mmCIF file of C-alpha atoms and ligand atoms in Angstrom:
data_model
loop_
_atom_site.group_PDB
_atom_site.id
_atom_site.type_symbol
_atom_site.label_atom_id
_atom_site.label_comp_id
_atom_site.label_asym_id
_atom_site.label_seq_id
_atom_site.Cartn_x
_atom_site.Cartn_y
_atom_site.Cartn_z
ATOM 1 C CA MET A 1 -27.862 -14.226 4.731
ATOM 2 C CA ASN A 2 -27.372 -17.897 4.498
ATOM 3 C CA ARG A 3 -25.877 -19.396 7.594
ATOM 4 C CA VAL A 4 -24.142 -22.262 5.893
ATOM 5 C CA PRO A 5 -21.411 -23.423 8.271
ATOM 6 C CA PRO A 6 -17.937 -22.299 7.237
ATOM 7 C CA THR A 7 -16.078 -24.786 5.146
ATOM 8 C CA THR A 8 -12.706 -23.208 5.171
ATOM 9 C CA GLY A 9 -10.493 -26.231 5.650
ATOM 10 C CA ARG A 10 -9.246 -24.514 8.783
ATOM 11 C CA SER A 11 -8.088 -27.677 10.503
ATOM 12 C CA ARG A 12 -5.533 -28.332 7.791
ATOM 13 C CA ARG A 13 -3.646 -25.112 8.315
ATOM 14 C CA LEU A 14 -0.978 -24.113 10.779
ATOM 15 C CA PRO A 15 -1.413 -20.949 12.838
ATOM 16 C CA ALA A 16 -0.689 -18.216 10.342
ATOM 17 C CA ILE A 17 2.273 -16.672 12.079
ATOM 18 C CA ASP A 18 4.258 -19.911 11.989
ATOM 19 C CA ARG A 19 4.772 -19.143 8.359
ATOM 20 C CA ALA A 20 7.593 -16.892 7.317
ATOM 21 C CA GLU A 21 5.544 -15.895 4.267
ATOM 22 C CA LEU A 22 3.159 -13.766 6.311
ATOM 23 C CA ARG A 23 6.048 -11.938 7.946
ATOM 24 C CA ASP A 24 7.590 -11.340 4.515
ATOM 25 C CA LEU A 25 4.291 -10.022 3.220
ATOM 26 C CA LEU A 26 3.823 -7.598 6.088
ATOM 27 C CA GLY A 27 7.519 -6.658 6.000
ATOM 28 C CA THR A 28 7.197 -5.734 2.317
ATOM 29 C CA LEU A 29 4.052 -3.678 2.961
ATOM 30 C CA LEU A 30 5.839 -1.745 5.726
ATOM 31 C CA GLU A 31 8.809 -1.011 3.482
ATOM 32 C CA ILE A 32 6.641 0.498 0.753
ATOM 33 C CA PRO A 33 6.199 4.151 1.714
ATOM 34 C CA SER A 34 2.608 5.270 2.144
ATOM 35 C CA PRO A 35 2.556 8.929 3.135
ATOM 36 C CA THR A 36 -0.793 10.712 3.118
ATOM 37 C CA GLY A 37 -2.523 8.841 0.369
ATOM 38 C CA TYR A 38 0.218 8.407 -2.243
ATOM 39 C CA THR A 39 -0.069 4.690 -1.978
ATOM 40 C CA ASP A 40 -0.021 3.562 -5.605
ATOM 41 C CA ARG A 41 2.822 1.127 -4.891
ATOM 42 C CA ILE A 42 0.827 -0.522 -2.092
ATOM 43 C CA VAL A 43 -2.123 -0.768 -4.478
ATOM 44 C CA HIS A 44 0.060 -2.386 -7.170
ATOM 45 C CA PHE A 45 1.518 -4.831 -4.658
ATOM 46 C CA VAL A 46 -1.764 -5.908 -3.036
ATOM 47 C CA GLY A 47 -3.464 -5.894 -6.452
ATOM 48 C CA GLY A 48 -0.786 -8.199 -7.848
ATOM 49 C CA TRP A 49 -1.316 -10.645 -5.021
ATOM 50 C CA LEU A 50 -5.058 -10.663 -5.508
ATOM 51 C CA GLU A 51 -4.690 -11.105 -9.254
ATOM 52 C CA ASP A 52 -2.637 -14.223 -8.552
ATOM 53 C CA LEU A 53 -5.554 -15.434 -6.429
ATOM 54 C CA GLY A 54 -7.938 -15.062 -9.377
ATOM 55 C CA PHE A 55 -9.449 -11.684 -8.505
ATOM 56 C CA VAL A 56 -10.400 -9.153 -11.161
ATOM 57 C CA VAL A 57 -8.384 -6.154 -10.059
ATOM 58 C CA GLU A 58 -9.310 -2.540 -10.771
ATOM 59 C CA GLN A 59 -6.982 0.286 -9.849
ATOM 60 C CA ILE A 60 -9.262 3.301 -9.950
ATOM 61 C CA PRO A 61 -7.720 6.802 -10.113
ATOM 62 C CA ILE A 62 -9.398 9.319 -7.824
ATOM 63 C CA PRO A 63 -10.686 12.314 -9.793
ATOM 64 C CA ASP A 64 -8.684 15.510 -9.258
ATOM 65 C CA ARG A 65 -6.169 13.732 -7.016
ATOM 66 C CA PRO A 66 -3.305 12.778 -9.293
ATOM 67 C CA GLY A 67 -1.393 9.715 -8.118
ATOM 68 C CA LYS A 68 -4.101 8.525 -5.726
ATOM 69 C CA LEU A 69 -5.843 5.228 -6.352
ATOM 70 C CA ASN A 70 -8.547 3.008 -4.935
ATOM 71 C CA LEU A 71 -8.205 -0.722 -5.380
ATOM 72 C CA VAL A 72 -11.302 -2.830 -6.003
ATOM 73 C CA ALA A 73 -10.557 -6.533 -6.394
ATOM 74 C CA THR A 74 -13.506 -8.835 -7.060
ATOM 75 C CA ARG A 75 -13.829 -12.572 -7.258
ATOM 76 C CA GLY A 76 -17.215 -14.079 -8.062
ATOM 77 C CA GLN A 77 -20.444 -12.527 -9.266
ATOM 78 C CA GLY A 78 -23.993 -11.917 -8.159
ATOM 79 C CA PRO A 79 -25.858 -9.973 -5.474
ATOM 80 C CA ASP A 80 -24.872 -9.546 -1.813
ATOM 81 C CA GLY A 81 -21.380 -10.731 -1.153
ATOM 82 C CA LEU A 82 -18.736 -9.602 1.305
ATOM 83 C CA VAL A 83 -16.415 -6.604 1.123
ATOM 84 C CA LEU A 84 -13.173 -6.651 3.117
ATOM 85 C CA ALA A 85 -12.072 -3.046 3.337
ATOM 86 C CA GLY A 86 -9.144 -1.028 4.573
ATOM 87 C CA HIS A 87 -7.106 2.053 3.779
ATOM 88 C CA THR A 88 -3.649 2.027 2.256
ATOM 89 C CA ASP A 89 -2.271 5.240 3.749
ATOM 90 C CA THR A 90 -0.540 5.599 7.086
ATOM 91 C CA VAL A 91 -0.161 8.658 9.291
ATOM 92 C CA PRO A 92 3.102 10.634 9.228
ATOM 93 C CA CYS A 93 5.586 9.480 11.860
ATOM 94 C CA ASP A 94 8.779 10.680 13.529
ATOM 95 C CA PRO A 95 11.275 7.775 13.355
ATOM 96 C CA ALA A 96 13.350 9.401 16.131
ATOM 97 C CA LEU A 97 10.581 8.552 18.612
ATOM 98 C CA TRP A 98 10.550 4.866 17.656
ATOM 99 C CA SER A 99 12.617 2.102 19.320
ATOM 100 C CA SER A 100 13.084 0.462 15.904
ATOM 101 C CA ASP A 101 12.813 1.537 12.263
ATOM 102 C CA PRO A 102 9.078 2.153 11.665
ATOM 103 C CA PHE A 103 9.453 1.088 8.012
ATOM 104 C CA ARG A 104 10.923 -2.317 8.814
ATOM 105 C CA LEU A 105 9.138 -5.173 10.487
ATOM 106 C CA SER A 106 10.660 -5.858 13.889
ATOM 107 C CA GLU A 107 9.538 -8.771 16.060
ATOM 108 C CA ARG A 108 10.032 -8.675 19.809
ATOM 109 C CA ASP A 109 8.050 -9.621 22.942
ATOM 110 C CA GLY A 110 5.438 -11.456 20.899
ATOM 111 C CA ARG A 111 4.666 -8.388 18.821
ATOM 112 C CA LEU A 112 5.284 -7.196 15.290
ATOM 113 C CA TYR A 113 6.379 -3.544 15.322
ATOM 114 C CA GLY A 114 6.190 -1.089 12.443
ATOM 115 C CA LEU A 115 4.153 1.809 11.038
ATOM 116 C CA GLY A 116 0.838 0.394 9.850
ATOM 117 C CA THR A 117 1.073 -2.993 11.619
ATOM 118 C CA SER A 118 -2.133 -2.072 13.419
ATOM 119 C CA ASP A 119 -3.524 0.780 11.273
ATOM 120 C CA MET A 120 -3.744 -0.885 8.839
ATOM 121 C CA LYS A 121 -1.277 -2.502 6.476
ATOM 122 C CA GLY A 122 -1.347 -5.503 8.819
ATOM 123 C CA PHE A 123 -4.986 -6.019 7.867
ATOM 124 C CA PHE A 124 -4.136 -6.478 4.174
ATOM 125 C CA ALA A 125 -1.368 -8.953 5.016
ATOM 126 C CA LEU A 126 -3.845 -10.997 7.068
ATOM 127 C CA VAL A 127 -6.517 -10.801 4.354
ATOM 128 C CA LEU A 128 -4.060 -12.101 1.765
ATOM 129 C CA ASP A 129 -2.929 -14.784 4.191
ATOM 130 C CA ALA A 130 -6.517 -15.829 4.936
ATOM 131 C CA LEU A 131 -7.571 -15.935 1.276
ATOM 132 C CA ARG A 132 -4.705 -17.934 -0.111
ATOM 133 C CA ASP A 133 -5.716 -20.928 1.978
ATOM 134 C CA LEU A 134 -9.286 -20.955 0.707
ATOM 135 C CA ASP A 135 -10.540 -22.674 -2.408
ATOM 136 C CA LEU A 136 -11.942 -19.544 -4.010
ATOM 137 C CA SER A 137 -13.320 -21.453 -6.984
ATOM 138 C CA ARG A 138 -16.178 -22.430 -4.639
ATOM 139 C CA LEU A 139 -17.365 -18.852 -4.050
ATOM 140 C CA GLN A 140 -21.047 -18.488 -4.812
ATOM 141 C CA ARG A 141 -21.294 -14.805 -3.942
ATOM 142 C CA PRO A 142 -18.826 -12.058 -4.783
ATOM 143 C CA LEU A 143 -15.895 -11.437 -2.493
ATOM 144 C CA VAL A 144 -14.408 -7.946 -2.775
ATOM 145 C CA VAL A 145 -11.191 -6.603 -1.315
ATOM 146 C CA LEU A 146 -11.324 -2.819 -1.189
ATOM 147 C CA ALA A 147 -8.299 -0.652 -0.458
ATOM 148 C CA THR A 148 -9.011 3.068 -0.251
ATOM 149 C CA ALA A 149 -6.684 6.052 -0.465
ATOM 150 C CA ASP A 150 -6.352 8.878 2.004
ATOM 151 C CA GLU A 151 -8.520 7.659 4.863
ATOM 152 C CA GLU A 152 -6.281 9.321 7.429
ATOM 153 C CA SER A 153 -6.745 12.791 5.962
ATOM 154 C CA SER A 154 -9.391 13.700 3.379
ATOM 155 C CA MET A 155 -11.223 10.368 2.941
ATOM 156 C CA CYS A 156 -11.227 11.225 -0.764
ATOM 157 C CA GLY A 157 -10.947 7.523 -1.656
ATOM 158 C CA ALA A 158 -14.234 6.605 0.020
ATOM 159 C CA GLN A 159 -15.871 9.807 -1.208
ATOM 160 C CA ALA A 160 -14.869 9.002 -4.803
ATOM 161 C CA LEU A 161 -16.580 5.610 -4.504
ATOM 162 C CA VAL A 162 -19.744 7.335 -3.290
ATOM 163 C CA ALA A 163 -19.556 9.954 -6.068
ATOM 164 C CA ALA A 164 -19.227 7.171 -8.637
ATOM 165 C CA GLY A 165 -22.144 5.295 -7.022
ATOM 166 C CA ARG A 166 -19.986 2.216 -7.007
ATOM 167 C CA ARG A 167 -21.955 -0.795 -5.717
ATOM 168 C CA LEU A 168 -19.622 -3.310 -4.135
ATOM 169 C CA GLY A 169 -21.596 -5.690 -1.959
ATOM 170 C CA ARG A 170 -24.156 -5.889 0.809
ATOM 171 C CA HIS A 171 -21.966 -6.807 3.795
ATOM 172 C CA ALA A 172 -18.714 -5.069 4.634
ATOM 173 C CA LEU A 173 -15.983 -5.420 7.197
ATOM 174 C CA ILE A 174 -13.475 -2.647 7.824
ATOM 175 C CA GLY A 175 -10.320 -3.945 9.512
ATOM 176 C CA GLU A 176 -9.546 -0.790 11.512
ATOM 177 C CA PRO A 177 -7.961 -1.599 14.872
ATOM 178 C CA THR A 178 -10.634 -2.646 17.377
ATOM 179 C CA GLY A 179 -8.745 -5.291 19.358
ATOM 180 C CA LEU A 180 -10.762 -8.118 17.747
ATOM 181 C CA ARG A 181 -14.034 -6.682 19.023
ATOM 182 C CA PRO A 182 -16.886 -5.905 16.646
ATOM 183 C CA VAL A 183 -17.933 -2.255 16.405
ATOM 184 C CA ARG A 184 -21.170 -1.073 14.802
ATOM 185 C CA MET A 185 -21.365 2.566 15.888
ATOM 186 C CA HIS A 186 -19.163 5.584 15.988
ATOM 187 C CA LYS A 187 -19.646 9.272 16.468
ATOM 188 C CA GLY A 188 -19.135 11.791 13.692
ATOM 189 C CA ILE A 189 -16.552 14.559 13.744
ATOM 190 C CA THR A 190 -16.556 18.010 12.340
ATOM 191 C CA MET A 191 -14.232 20.933 12.970
ATOM 192 C CA GLU A 192 -15.314 24.460 12.150
ATOM 193 C CA ALA A 193 -13.684 27.858 12.277
ATOM 194 C CA VAL A 194 -15.762 30.839 13.420
ATOM 195 C CA ARG A 195 -14.298 34.096 12.103
ATOM 196 C CA ILE A 196 -15.562 37.456 13.314
ATOM 197 C CA THR A 197 -14.542 40.628 11.588
ATOM 198 C CA GLY A 198 -15.053 44.014 13.242
ATOM 199 C CA ARG A 199 -13.104 47.225 12.917
ATOM 200 C CA SER A 200 -9.939 48.099 14.793
ATOM 201 C CA GLY A 201 -9.361 51.530 16.294
ATOM 202 C CA HIS A 202 -7.765 53.290 19.261
ATOM 203 C CA SER A 203 -8.943 51.962 22.602
ATOM 204 C CA SER A 204 -9.532 55.443 23.959
ATOM 205 C CA ASP A 205 -12.717 55.891 21.930
ATOM 206 C CA PRO A 206 -15.064 52.923 21.384
ATOM 207 C CA ALA A 207 -16.722 54.783 18.535
ATOM 208 C CA LEU A 208 -13.522 54.358 16.496
ATOM 209 C CA GLY A 209 -14.000 50.619 16.075
ATOM 210 C CA ASN A 210 -16.199 47.549 16.504
ATOM 211 C CA SER A 211 -14.748 44.841 18.729
ATOM 212 C CA ALA A 212 -14.565 41.353 17.223
ATOM 213 C CA LEU A 213 -13.546 40.055 20.653
ATOM 214 C CA GLU A 214 -16.743 41.312 22.242
ATOM 215 C CA GLY A 215 -18.656 39.617 19.428
ATOM 216 C CA MET A 216 -16.764 36.407 20.173
ATOM 217 C CA TYR A 217 -17.877 36.687 23.790
ATOM 218 C CA ARG A 218 -21.474 36.416 22.563
ATOM 219 C CA VAL A 219 -20.542 33.529 20.271
ATOM 220 C CA LEU A 220 -18.873 31.602 23.109
ATOM 221 C CA GLY A 221 -21.921 32.003 25.307
ATOM 222 C CA GLU A 222 -24.223 30.848 22.527
ATOM 223 C CA LEU A 223 -22.042 27.801 21.787
ATOM 224 C CA LEU A 224 -22.143 26.713 25.420
ATOM 225 C CA ARG A 225 -25.938 27.114 25.483
ATOM 226 C CA TRP A 226 -26.202 25.123 22.238
ATOM 227 C CA ARG A 227 -24.002 22.381 23.681
ATOM 228 C CA THR A 228 -26.221 22.095 26.766
ATOM 229 C CA GLU A 229 -29.293 21.834 24.523
ATOM 230 C CA LEU A 230 -27.724 19.236 22.213
ATOM 231 C CA GLN A 231 -26.672 17.133 25.182
ATOM 232 C CA ALA A 232 -30.193 17.285 26.571
ATOM 233 C CA ARG A 233 -31.676 16.398 23.161
ATOM 234 C CA TYR A 234 -29.391 13.497 22.206
ATOM 235 C CA ARG A 235 -28.089 10.634 24.293
ATOM 236 C CA ASN A 236 -26.820 7.147 23.464
ATOM 237 C CA PRO A 237 -25.707 4.973 26.394
ATOM 238 C CA ALA A 238 -23.683 2.677 24.079
ATOM 239 C CA PHE A 239 -20.963 5.343 24.018
ATOM 240 C CA LYS A 240 -18.486 5.916 26.827
ATOM 241 C CA VAL A 241 -19.285 9.621 26.476
ATOM 242 C CA PRO A 242 -23.023 9.169 25.858
ATOM 243 C CA VAL A 243 -23.742 12.695 24.592
ATOM 244 C CA PRO A 244 -22.568 14.767 21.621
ATOM 245 C CA THR A 245 -19.532 16.885 22.498
ATOM 246 C CA LEU A 246 -18.521 20.383 21.478
ATOM 247 C CA ASN A 247 -14.994 21.531 22.323
ATOM 248 C CA LEU A 248 -13.665 25.076 22.114
ATOM 249 C CA GLY A 249 -10.125 24.259 21.053
ATOM 250 C CA TYR A 250 -8.417 27.362 19.688
ATOM 251 C CA ILE A 251 -8.887 31.093 19.790
ATOM 252 C CA GLN A 252 -6.931 33.955 18.325
ATOM 253 C CA GLY A 253 -7.850 37.600 18.361
ATOM 254 C CA GLY A 254 -6.510 41.080 18.866
ATOM 255 C CA ASP A 255 -2.935 42.237 19.108
ATOM 256 C CA ASN A 256 -2.687 44.986 21.690
ATOM 257 C CA PRO A 257 -4.496 46.119 24.823
ATOM 258 C CA ASN A 258 -4.819 49.639 23.484
ATOM 259 C CA ARG A 259 -6.363 48.658 20.154
ATOM 260 C CA ILE A 260 -9.967 47.619 19.545
ATOM 261 C CA CYS A 261 -9.877 44.032 18.295
ATOM 262 C CA GLY A 262 -10.605 43.881 14.559
ATOM 263 C CA ARG A 263 -10.559 40.119 14.024
ATOM 264 C CA CYS A 264 -11.138 37.083 16.174
ATOM 265 C CA GLU A 265 -11.139 33.424 15.188
ATOM 266 C CA LEU A 266 -12.310 30.373 17.126
ATOM 267 C CA HIS A 267 -11.991 26.687 16.186
ATOM 268 C CA ILE A 268 -14.450 24.138 17.511
ATOM 269 C CA ASP A 269 -14.657 20.343 17.362
ATOM 270 C CA LEU A 270 -18.159 18.869 17.312
ATOM 271 C CA ARG A 271 -18.788 15.127 17.668
ATOM 272 C CA PRO A 272 -22.386 14.117 16.935
ATOM 273 C CA LEU A 273 -24.053 10.841 17.833
ATOM 274 C CA PRO A 274 -25.548 8.514 15.191
ATOM 275 C CA GLY A 275 -28.799 10.073 14.005
ATOM 276 C CA MET A 276 -27.396 13.629 14.032
ATOM 277 C CA GLN A 277 -26.640 14.925 10.535
ATOM 278 C CA LEU A 278 -23.554 17.064 9.934
ATOM 279 C CA GLU A 279 -25.267 19.359 7.442
ATOM 280 C CA ALA A 280 -28.200 20.041 9.747
ATOM 281 C CA LEU A 281 -25.796 20.795 12.611
ATOM 282 C CA ARG A 282 -23.804 23.217 10.479
ATOM 283 C CA GLU A 283 -27.004 25.009 9.485
ATOM 284 C CA GLU A 284 -28.168 25.231 13.088
ATOM 285 C CA LEU A 285 -24.748 26.530 14.149
ATOM 286 C CA GLU A 286 -24.802 29.258 11.534
ATOM 287 C CA GLN A 287 -28.353 30.270 12.329
ATOM 288 C CA ARG A 288 -27.654 30.563 16.053
ATOM 289 C CA LEU A 289 -24.444 32.543 15.609
ATOM 290 C CA ARG A 290 -26.013 34.909 13.073
ATOM 291 C CA GLY A 291 -28.836 35.424 15.562
ATOM 292 C CA VAL A 292 -26.551 36.249 18.455
ATOM 293 C CA LEU A 293 -24.515 38.738 16.377
ATOM 294 C CA ALA A 294 -27.547 40.383 14.766
ATOM 295 C CA GLY A 295 -27.400 44.147 15.018
ATOM 296 C CA THR A 296 -23.734 44.270 16.053
ATOM 297 C CA GLY A 297 -22.411 45.176 12.611
ATOM 298 C CA LEU A 298 -19.807 42.442 12.943
ATOM 299 C CA GLY A 299 -19.012 40.108 10.050
ATOM 300 C CA LEU A 300 -19.370 36.356 10.596
ATOM 301 C CA GLU A 301 -17.779 33.626 8.501
ATOM 302 C CA LEU A 302 -17.945 29.894 9.164
ATOM 303 C CA VAL A 303 -15.306 27.711 7.550
ATOM 304 C CA ARG A 304 -15.028 23.925 7.575
ATOM 305 C CA LEU A 305 -11.576 22.896 8.749
ATOM 306 C CA PHE A 306 -12.114 19.557 6.999
ATOM 307 C CA GLU A 307 -14.931 17.744 5.242
ATOM 308 C CA GLY A 308 -16.077 16.059 8.444
ATOM 309 C CA ILE A 309 -16.947 12.432 9.093
ATOM 310 C CA PRO A 310 -20.595 11.522 9.645
ATOM 311 C CA ALA A 311 -21.619 9.350 12.575
ATOM 312 C CA MET A 312 -22.475 5.740 11.758
ATOM 313 C CA GLU A 313 -24.701 3.024 13.111
ATOM 314 C CA THR A 314 -25.288 -0.384 11.602
ATOM 315 C CA PRO A 315 -28.394 -2.087 13.042
ATOM 316 C CA ALA A 316 -27.742 -4.710 15.728
ATOM 317 C CA ALA A 317 -29.779 -7.149 13.646
ATOM 318 C CA ALA A 318 -27.620 -6.771 10.518
ATOM 319 C CA PRO A 319 -26.279 -10.163 9.409
ATOM 320 C CA ILE A 320 -22.658 -8.965 9.463
ATOM 321 C CA VAL A 321 -23.075 -7.762 13.065
ATOM 322 C CA GLN A 322 -24.719 -10.992 14.152
ATOM 323 C CA ALA A 323 -22.085 -13.113 12.446
ATOM 324 C CA ALA A 324 -19.190 -11.189 13.969
ATOM 325 C CA GLU A 325 -20.735 -11.283 17.434
ATOM 326 C CA ALA A 326 -21.160 -15.048 17.184
ATOM 327 C CA LEU A 327 -17.628 -15.626 15.878
ATOM 328 C CA THR A 328 -15.869 -13.356 18.393
ATOM 329 C CA GLY A 329 -18.127 -13.932 21.404
ATOM 330 C CA HIS A 330 -18.336 -10.159 21.972
ATOM 331 C CA PRO A 331 -21.385 -7.926 21.612
ATOM 332 C CA ALA A 332 -20.843 -5.137 19.079
ATOM 333 C CA GLU A 333 -19.664 -1.888 20.633
ATOM 334 C CA ALA A 334 -19.425 1.827 19.960
ATOM 335 C CA VAL A 335 -16.098 3.650 19.544
ATOM 336 C CA ALA A 336 -14.879 7.220 19.611
ATOM 337 C CA PHE A 337 -12.970 7.262 16.306
ATOM 338 C CA GLY A 338 -14.333 7.848 12.817
ATOM 339 C CA THR A 339 -14.065 5.526 9.810
ATOM 340 C CA GLU A 340 -15.160 5.276 6.192
ATOM 341 C CA ALA A 341 -18.230 3.279 7.260
ATOM 342 C CA PRO A 342 -20.723 6.154 6.779
ATOM 343 C CA TYR A 343 -19.654 6.361 3.115
ATOM 344 C CA PHE A 344 -20.032 2.606 2.666
ATOM 345 C CA ASP A 345 -23.481 2.926 4.215
ATOM 346 C CA ARG A 346 -24.430 5.291 1.375
ATOM 347 C CA LEU A 347 -23.412 2.589 -1.090
ATOM 348 C CA GLY A 348 -25.871 0.167 0.478
ATOM 349 C CA MET A 349 -23.365 -1.769 2.545
ATOM 350 C CA GLN A 350 -24.047 -2.868 6.097
ATOM 351 C CA THR A 351 -20.692 -2.260 7.672
ATOM 352 C CA LEU A 352 -18.954 -3.640 10.711
ATOM 353 C CA ILE A 353 -15.594 -2.473 12.012
ATOM 354 C CA LEU A 354 -13.410 -5.248 13.328
ATOM 355 C CA GLY A 355 -9.645 -5.450 13.169
ATOM 356 C CA PRO A 356 -6.739 -7.223 14.849
ATOM 357 C CA GLY A 357 -4.829 -4.148 16.039
ATOM 358 C CA ASP A 358 -5.508 -1.753 18.899
ATOM 359 C CA ILE A 359 -6.500 1.864 18.496
ATOM 360 C CA ASP A 360 -4.265 2.778 21.447
ATOM 361 C CA GLN A 361 -1.216 1.944 19.359
ATOM 362 C CA ALA A 362 -2.428 3.488 16.142
ATOM 363 C CA HIS A 363 -0.917 6.887 15.349
ATOM 364 C CA GLN A 364 1.731 6.336 18.076
ATOM 365 C CA PRO A 365 5.454 5.545 18.023
ATOM 366 C CA ASP A 366 6.160 1.809 18.429
ATOM 367 C CA GLU A 367 2.849 0.797 16.817
ATOM 368 C CA PHE A 368 2.559 -2.987 16.917
ATOM 369 C CA LEU A 369 0.353 -5.966 16.199
ATOM 370 C CA ALA A 370 0.354 -8.742 18.813
ATOM 371 C CA LEU A 371 1.199 -12.143 17.304
ATOM 372 C CA ALA A 372 -1.573 -13.708 19.377
ATOM 373 C CA ARG A 373 -4.167 -11.696 17.445
ATOM 374 C CA ILE A 374 -3.166 -13.123 14.087
ATOM 375 C CA PRO A 375 -4.463 -16.729 14.053
ATOM 376 C CA PRO A 376 -7.919 -15.822 15.427
ATOM 377 C CA TYR A 377 -8.258 -12.957 12.958
ATOM 378 C CA VAL A 378 -7.251 -15.063 9.970
ATOM 379 C CA ARG A 379 -9.795 -17.689 11.042
ATOM 380 C CA LEU A 380 -12.451 -15.036 11.509
ATOM 381 C CA LEU A 381 -11.893 -13.715 7.983
ATOM 382 C CA GLN A 382 -12.097 -17.222 6.590
ATOM 383 C CA ASP A 383 -15.303 -17.934 8.518
ATOM 384 C CA LEU A 384 -16.914 -14.700 7.305
ATOM 385 C CA VAL A 385 -16.010 -15.501 3.701
ATOM 386 C CA GLY A 386 -17.499 -18.952 4.246
ATOM 387 C CA GLN A 387 -20.744 -17.541 5.636
ATOM 388 C CA PHE A 388 -21.299 -14.594 3.316
ATOM 389 C CA CYS A 389 -19.956 -15.916 0.058
ATOM 390 C CA LEU A 390 -21.757 -19.234 0.425
ATOM 391 C CA MET A 391 -18.910 -21.561 -0.161
ATOM 392 C CA SER A 392 -20.260 -25.039 -0.687
ATOM 393 C CA PRO A 393 -18.265 -27.995 0.656
HETATM 394 ZN ZN1 ZN B 401 -6.973 3.540 10.163
#
């Protein structure tokens, strides 16, 4: 990376939020509905803005997901470059729990309220605001704005980019809410169902059935032993919970005290540290559970409750990490939520997570973005573009 000082013309601009235009932009984004990935109107709107700023805009349909689109907007050519990435979908919300309409921007107490202000329509408004004040004709490396579909549920947008092998740039920033602190690590998440099938029969004679519940007793014991082993094997002090976790979250089995239990199902949540691979964990899980049920005659089925999110770690020495640490004055941290970063990693991007909102407000009623976060974030975006896209004075 070239550490050319930023030449963003920052001193000429007013703090971003003094301008009604930014509010209008965010207000419009909030009013466009964005339920679970059907965000084509957001893509058209943001794409239109970027086209006006001279970007080449691609709206890429996601295979087998009709109506879902990724947006890739590129200005400039060449290797490296910077990718500013976010997702266009928002989580479902219950307007009855909100103090104001979640689909309309509402300003009070120095905060902008609305669904997606923090996670993460607000990010796109700030990106557009940051870029329109830069002289983009001076870019010497590509600048890409990436808006993915369906991050909050299937992550099919990011997965489609990986499947297509789409190269976008070397350095990436995801504007997920981190309270303006850089994040370079998160745990992975996977949720699995363990289904045991036995044979039901009258309780008076054990020979009439084969108890799935008694099989589950063995499974539970094995899972707790496995958890102890995993926590002894893996540890990373950067995380608040420095070990991988395994939670037994749901169980259902049997229907009557006088019937042998024919079926029992357990759901677990497993959160690995960076360096632990989801596929290897799933294989180990299956092997251990098959082992503990061997000879019982019980059937075992393992089902993924969702695709899972791999853990991620971008090296501390990565240029994007170093730049963000210098610009924010905070060392890069680890967080407990998952992002699309592991997919970007597979596309050769070194990814940092850094956004203006707070994760505490995301997915909650009365989600907001503090006005005070806006000017420093807009400046940060401009400085990163200056550093990574080599804008000459
Ligand atoms: Zn998000």
